[in-house]
Coordinates of C-alpha atoms in Angstrom, one line a residue:
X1 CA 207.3 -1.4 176.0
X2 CA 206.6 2.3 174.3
X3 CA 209.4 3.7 172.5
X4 CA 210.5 6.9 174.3
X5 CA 213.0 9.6 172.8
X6 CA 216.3 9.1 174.9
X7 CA 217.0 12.6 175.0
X8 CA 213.8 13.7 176.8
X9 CA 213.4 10.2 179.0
X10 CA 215.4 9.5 182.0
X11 CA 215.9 5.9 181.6
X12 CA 218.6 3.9 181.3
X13 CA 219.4 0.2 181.1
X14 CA 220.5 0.3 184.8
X15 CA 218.6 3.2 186.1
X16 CA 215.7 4.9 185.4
X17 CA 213.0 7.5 186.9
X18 CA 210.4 6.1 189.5
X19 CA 207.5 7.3 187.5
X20 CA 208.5 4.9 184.6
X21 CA 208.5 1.8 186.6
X22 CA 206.6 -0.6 184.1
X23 CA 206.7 1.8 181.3
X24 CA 211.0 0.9 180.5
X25 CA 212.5 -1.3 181.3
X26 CA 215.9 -1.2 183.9
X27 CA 217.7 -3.1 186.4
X28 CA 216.8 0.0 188.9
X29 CA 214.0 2.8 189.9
X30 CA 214.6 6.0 191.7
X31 CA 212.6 8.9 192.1
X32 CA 214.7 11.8 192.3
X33 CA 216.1 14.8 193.7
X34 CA 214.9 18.2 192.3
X35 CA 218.5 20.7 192.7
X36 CA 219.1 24.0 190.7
X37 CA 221.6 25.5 188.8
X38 CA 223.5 28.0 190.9
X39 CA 226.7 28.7 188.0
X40 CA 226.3 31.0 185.0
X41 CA 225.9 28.0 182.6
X42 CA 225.7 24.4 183.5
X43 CA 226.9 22.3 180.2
X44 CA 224.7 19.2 180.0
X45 CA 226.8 16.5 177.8
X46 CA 225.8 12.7 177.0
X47 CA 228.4 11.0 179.2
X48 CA 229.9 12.2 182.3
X49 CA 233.4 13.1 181.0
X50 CA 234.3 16.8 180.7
X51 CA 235.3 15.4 177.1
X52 CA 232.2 14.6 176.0
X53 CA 229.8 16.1 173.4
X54 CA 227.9 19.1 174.6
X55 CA 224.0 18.6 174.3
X56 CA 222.7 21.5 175.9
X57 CA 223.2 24.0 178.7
X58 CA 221.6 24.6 181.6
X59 CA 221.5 27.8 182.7
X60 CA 221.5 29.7 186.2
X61 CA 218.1 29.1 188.6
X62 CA 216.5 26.7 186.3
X63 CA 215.7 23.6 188.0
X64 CA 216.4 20.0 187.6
X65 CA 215.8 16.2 188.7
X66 CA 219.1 14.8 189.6
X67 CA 218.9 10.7 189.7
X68 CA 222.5 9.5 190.4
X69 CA 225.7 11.6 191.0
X70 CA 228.8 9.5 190.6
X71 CA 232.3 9.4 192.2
X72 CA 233.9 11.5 189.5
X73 CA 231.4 14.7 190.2
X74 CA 228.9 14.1 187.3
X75 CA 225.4 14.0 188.1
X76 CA 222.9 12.2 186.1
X77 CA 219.1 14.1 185.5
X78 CA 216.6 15.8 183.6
X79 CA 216.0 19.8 183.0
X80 CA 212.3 20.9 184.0
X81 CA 212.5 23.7 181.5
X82 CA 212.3 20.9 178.6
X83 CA 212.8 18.0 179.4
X84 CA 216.5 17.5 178.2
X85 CA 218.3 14.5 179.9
X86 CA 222.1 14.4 180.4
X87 CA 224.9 14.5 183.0
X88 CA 225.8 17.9 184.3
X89 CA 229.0 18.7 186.5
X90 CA 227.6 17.9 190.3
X91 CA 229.5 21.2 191.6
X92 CA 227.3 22.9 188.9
X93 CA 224.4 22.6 191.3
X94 CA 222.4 23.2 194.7
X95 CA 219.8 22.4 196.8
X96 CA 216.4 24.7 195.5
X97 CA 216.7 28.2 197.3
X98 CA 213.7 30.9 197.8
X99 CA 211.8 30.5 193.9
X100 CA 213.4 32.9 191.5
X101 CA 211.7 36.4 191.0
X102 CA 213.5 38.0 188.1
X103 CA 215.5 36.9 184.7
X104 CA 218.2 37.9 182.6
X105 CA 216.7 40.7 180.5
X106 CA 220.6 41.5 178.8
X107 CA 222.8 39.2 176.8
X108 CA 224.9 38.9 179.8
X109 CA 225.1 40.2 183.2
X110 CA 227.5 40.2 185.9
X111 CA 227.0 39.2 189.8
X112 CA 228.9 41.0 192.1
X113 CA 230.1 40.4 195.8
X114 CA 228.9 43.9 197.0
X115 CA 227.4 46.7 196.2
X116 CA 230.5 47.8 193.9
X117 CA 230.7 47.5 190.3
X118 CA 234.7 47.9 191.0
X119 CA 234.2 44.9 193.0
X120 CA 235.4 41.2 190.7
X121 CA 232.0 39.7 190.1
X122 CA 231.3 35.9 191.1
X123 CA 229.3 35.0 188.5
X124 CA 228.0 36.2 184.5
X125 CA 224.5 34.8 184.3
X126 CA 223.1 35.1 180.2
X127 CA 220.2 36.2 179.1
X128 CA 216.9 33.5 180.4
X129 CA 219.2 33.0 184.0
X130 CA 216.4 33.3 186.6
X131 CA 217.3 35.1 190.2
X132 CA 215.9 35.6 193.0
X133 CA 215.9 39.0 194.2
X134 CA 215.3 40.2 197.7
X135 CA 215.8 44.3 197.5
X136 CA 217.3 46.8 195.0
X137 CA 220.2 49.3 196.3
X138 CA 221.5 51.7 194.8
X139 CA 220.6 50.5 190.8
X140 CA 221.9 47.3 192.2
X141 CA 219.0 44.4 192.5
X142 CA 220.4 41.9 195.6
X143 CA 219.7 38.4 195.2
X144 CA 218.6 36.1 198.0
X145 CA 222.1 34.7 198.5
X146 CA 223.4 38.1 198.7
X147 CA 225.2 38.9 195.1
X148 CA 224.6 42.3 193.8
X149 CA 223.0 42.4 189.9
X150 CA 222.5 45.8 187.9
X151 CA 219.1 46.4 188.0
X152 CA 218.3 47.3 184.5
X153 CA 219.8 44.0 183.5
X154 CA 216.8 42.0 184.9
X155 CA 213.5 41.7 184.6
X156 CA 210.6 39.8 186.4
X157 CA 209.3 36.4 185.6
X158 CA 206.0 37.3 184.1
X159 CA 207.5 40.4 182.0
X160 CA 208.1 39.2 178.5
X161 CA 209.6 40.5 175.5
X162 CA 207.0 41.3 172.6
X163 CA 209.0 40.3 169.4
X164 CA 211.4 36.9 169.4
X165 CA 213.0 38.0 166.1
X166 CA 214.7 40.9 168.0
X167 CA 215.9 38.9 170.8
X168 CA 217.4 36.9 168.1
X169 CA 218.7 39.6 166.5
X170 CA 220.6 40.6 169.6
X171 CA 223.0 37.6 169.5
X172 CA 224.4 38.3 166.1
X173 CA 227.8 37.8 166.1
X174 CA 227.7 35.5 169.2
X175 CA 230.0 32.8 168.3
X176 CA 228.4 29.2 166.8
X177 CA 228.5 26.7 169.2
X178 CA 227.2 23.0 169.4
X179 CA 224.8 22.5 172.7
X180 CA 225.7 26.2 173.3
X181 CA 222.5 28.5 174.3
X182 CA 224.6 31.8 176.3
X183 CA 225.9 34.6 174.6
X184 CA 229.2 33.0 175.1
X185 CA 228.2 30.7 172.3
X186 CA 225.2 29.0 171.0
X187 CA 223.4 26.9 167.8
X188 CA 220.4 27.3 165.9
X189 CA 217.9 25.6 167.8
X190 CA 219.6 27.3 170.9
X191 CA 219.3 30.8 169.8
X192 CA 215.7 29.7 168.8
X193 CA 215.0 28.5 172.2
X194 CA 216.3 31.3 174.3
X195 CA 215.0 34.3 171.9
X196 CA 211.0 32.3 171.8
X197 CA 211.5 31.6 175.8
X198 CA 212.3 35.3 176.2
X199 CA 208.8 36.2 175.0
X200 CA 207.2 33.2 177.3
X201 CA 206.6 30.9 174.6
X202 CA 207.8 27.2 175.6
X203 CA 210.0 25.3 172.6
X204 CA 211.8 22.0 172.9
X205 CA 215.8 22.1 172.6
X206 CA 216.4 20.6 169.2
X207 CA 215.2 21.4 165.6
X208 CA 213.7 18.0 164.3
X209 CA 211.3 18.5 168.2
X210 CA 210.7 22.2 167.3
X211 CA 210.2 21.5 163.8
X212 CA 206.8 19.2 164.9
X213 CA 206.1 21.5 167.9
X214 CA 206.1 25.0 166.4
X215 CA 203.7 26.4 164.3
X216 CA 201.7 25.6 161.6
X217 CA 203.3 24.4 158.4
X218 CA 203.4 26.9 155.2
X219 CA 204.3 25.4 151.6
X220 CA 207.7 26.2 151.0
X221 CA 207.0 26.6 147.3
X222 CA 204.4 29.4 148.8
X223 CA 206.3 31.1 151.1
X224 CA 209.3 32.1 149.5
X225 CA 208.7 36.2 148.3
X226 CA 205.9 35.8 151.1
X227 CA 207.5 35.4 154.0
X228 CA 206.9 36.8 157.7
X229 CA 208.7 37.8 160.0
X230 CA 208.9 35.1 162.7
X231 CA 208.8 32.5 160.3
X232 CA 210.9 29.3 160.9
X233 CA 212.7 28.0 157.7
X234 CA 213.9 24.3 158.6
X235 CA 216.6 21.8 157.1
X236 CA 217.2 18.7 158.7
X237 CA 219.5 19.5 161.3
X238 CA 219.3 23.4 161.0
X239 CA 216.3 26.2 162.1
X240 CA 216.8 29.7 160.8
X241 CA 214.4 32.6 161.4
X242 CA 212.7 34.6 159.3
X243 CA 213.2 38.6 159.6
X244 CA 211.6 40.1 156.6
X245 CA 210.7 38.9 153.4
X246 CA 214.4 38.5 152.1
X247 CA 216.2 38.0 155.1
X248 CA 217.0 35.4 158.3
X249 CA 219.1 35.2 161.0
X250 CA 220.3 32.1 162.5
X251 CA 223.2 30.6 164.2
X252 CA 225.6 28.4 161.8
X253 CA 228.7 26.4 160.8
X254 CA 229.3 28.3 157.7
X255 CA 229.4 31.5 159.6
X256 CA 230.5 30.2 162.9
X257 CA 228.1 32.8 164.1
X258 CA 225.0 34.1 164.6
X259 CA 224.6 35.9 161.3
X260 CA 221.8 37.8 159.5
X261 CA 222.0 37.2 156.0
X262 CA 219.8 37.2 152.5
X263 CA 217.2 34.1 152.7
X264 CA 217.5 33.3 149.0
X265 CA 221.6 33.6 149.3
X266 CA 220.9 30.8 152.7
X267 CA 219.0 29.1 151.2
X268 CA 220.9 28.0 148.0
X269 CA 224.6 27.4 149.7
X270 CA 222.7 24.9 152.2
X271 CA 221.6 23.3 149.2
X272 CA 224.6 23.4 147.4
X273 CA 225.7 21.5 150.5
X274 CA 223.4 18.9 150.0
X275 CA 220.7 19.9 152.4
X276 CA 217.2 20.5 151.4
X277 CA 214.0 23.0 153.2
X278 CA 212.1 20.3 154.8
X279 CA 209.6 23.2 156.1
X280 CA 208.3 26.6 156.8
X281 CA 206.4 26.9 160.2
X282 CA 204.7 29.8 160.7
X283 CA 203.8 30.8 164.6

């Protein structure tokens, strides 16, 4: 049998997707139910417990394949976005409605009831959420299940924003947070993912899969004093970005935040640390 990655293949000793039948090996097949995501966020965690460690989140409108949904609410799938496989909270989702039209163009947004921002909202959708809108009202855009979005917060599917860095740059402060990839909290490879996806380029979820995905590889030795904006410095287990020359921004433990700081200053704490730059990748 091929070895697959376990975070990106929906198999298990006792179940597994239908289209791996003779590919992995499991005591079951099933072929799958596609749902969305119709909360804000959707955390996706490696064990259906509300205790267990975040991987990633799912976020509002993006679509999934749900093979098994257990008697404690937890149901057991793959994100289309990229691939990511976990157990999200069953409640979390909903049969597919009308195909989303617009996104999250703001860190955050709020869905309201009716056509009054005095009104509570329902719902706070981050940036990347994906709506589908039926009519605009009064600055208000009105999704197909009737929730009312300010306009200027959202943009359609194929608009796309022209520089990644900036989306990036947007989150500073944002507090660090493992699996996290909202404005409520997020990691490296997180804010990577969401500010490159905002400008319709595709990355996977984690740094050692975007590390081989992104780019093209620059010397390390040759980049420093050289580098680009939109360059991707990486350490095993951490992705920063590149702003300038002398600076990056990147979400981290040392910070707890989304931080923009001096690249040589980075650079030599996370060695101190014990952590050496495995790569520069260059887009």
């Amino acid at each position: 049998m091929t070895d697959f990655d376990p975070r990106l293949t929906p198999a298990r000793p006792d179940l597994a997707a239908g289209h791996l039948r003779g590919k992995v090996e499991a005591a079951h097949f099933v072929e799958g139910e596609r749902y969305e995501v119709i909360d804000a966020r959707a955390p996706v965690r490696r064990a259906p417990a509300p205790d267990a460690g975040l991987e990633t989140e799912a976020l509002m409108g993006e679509a999934v394949t749900i093979y098994e949904t257990n008697e404690e609410g937890f149901a057991w799938g793959q994100l289309e976005s990229d691939g990511y496989v976990g157990w999200l909270p069953a409640n979390a989702l909903g049969r597919p409605g009308p195909a989303p039209t617009h996104r999250v163009a703001a860190l955050r947004t709020l869905i309201f009831p009716g056509p009054s921002i005095r009104l509570p909202p329902l719902a706070a959708p981050s940036l990347g959420a994906r709506l589908a809108i039926v009519r605009e009202q009064d600055r208000l855009a009105v999704t197909a299940a009737g929730g009312f979005v300010p306009a200027n917060h959202l943009v359609p599917l194929e608009s796309f924003e022209k520089d990644f860095v900036a989306v990036a740059e947007r989150f500073r402060g944002v507090p660090y947070l493992w699996g996290g990839k909202t404005s409520l909290g997020l990691d490296c490879s997180g804010l990577l993912q969401v500010a490159l996806e905002a400008c319709g380029i595709p990355a996977p979820r984690d740094t050692d899969l975007q590390e081989r995905a992104l780019g093209a590889a620059i010397a390390p030795e040759a980049a420093f004093g050289n580098l680009r904006r939109g360059d991707l410095l990486f350490w095993p287990g951490h992705v920063a970005i590149a702003r300038d020359r002398d600076t990056l921004v990147h979400a981290n433990a040392f910070h707890m935040t989304v931080a923009i700081e001096p690249t040589a200053e980075a650079v030599a704490r996370i060695h101190a640390s014990g952590s050496e730059l495995s790569s520069v990748r260059r887009l």
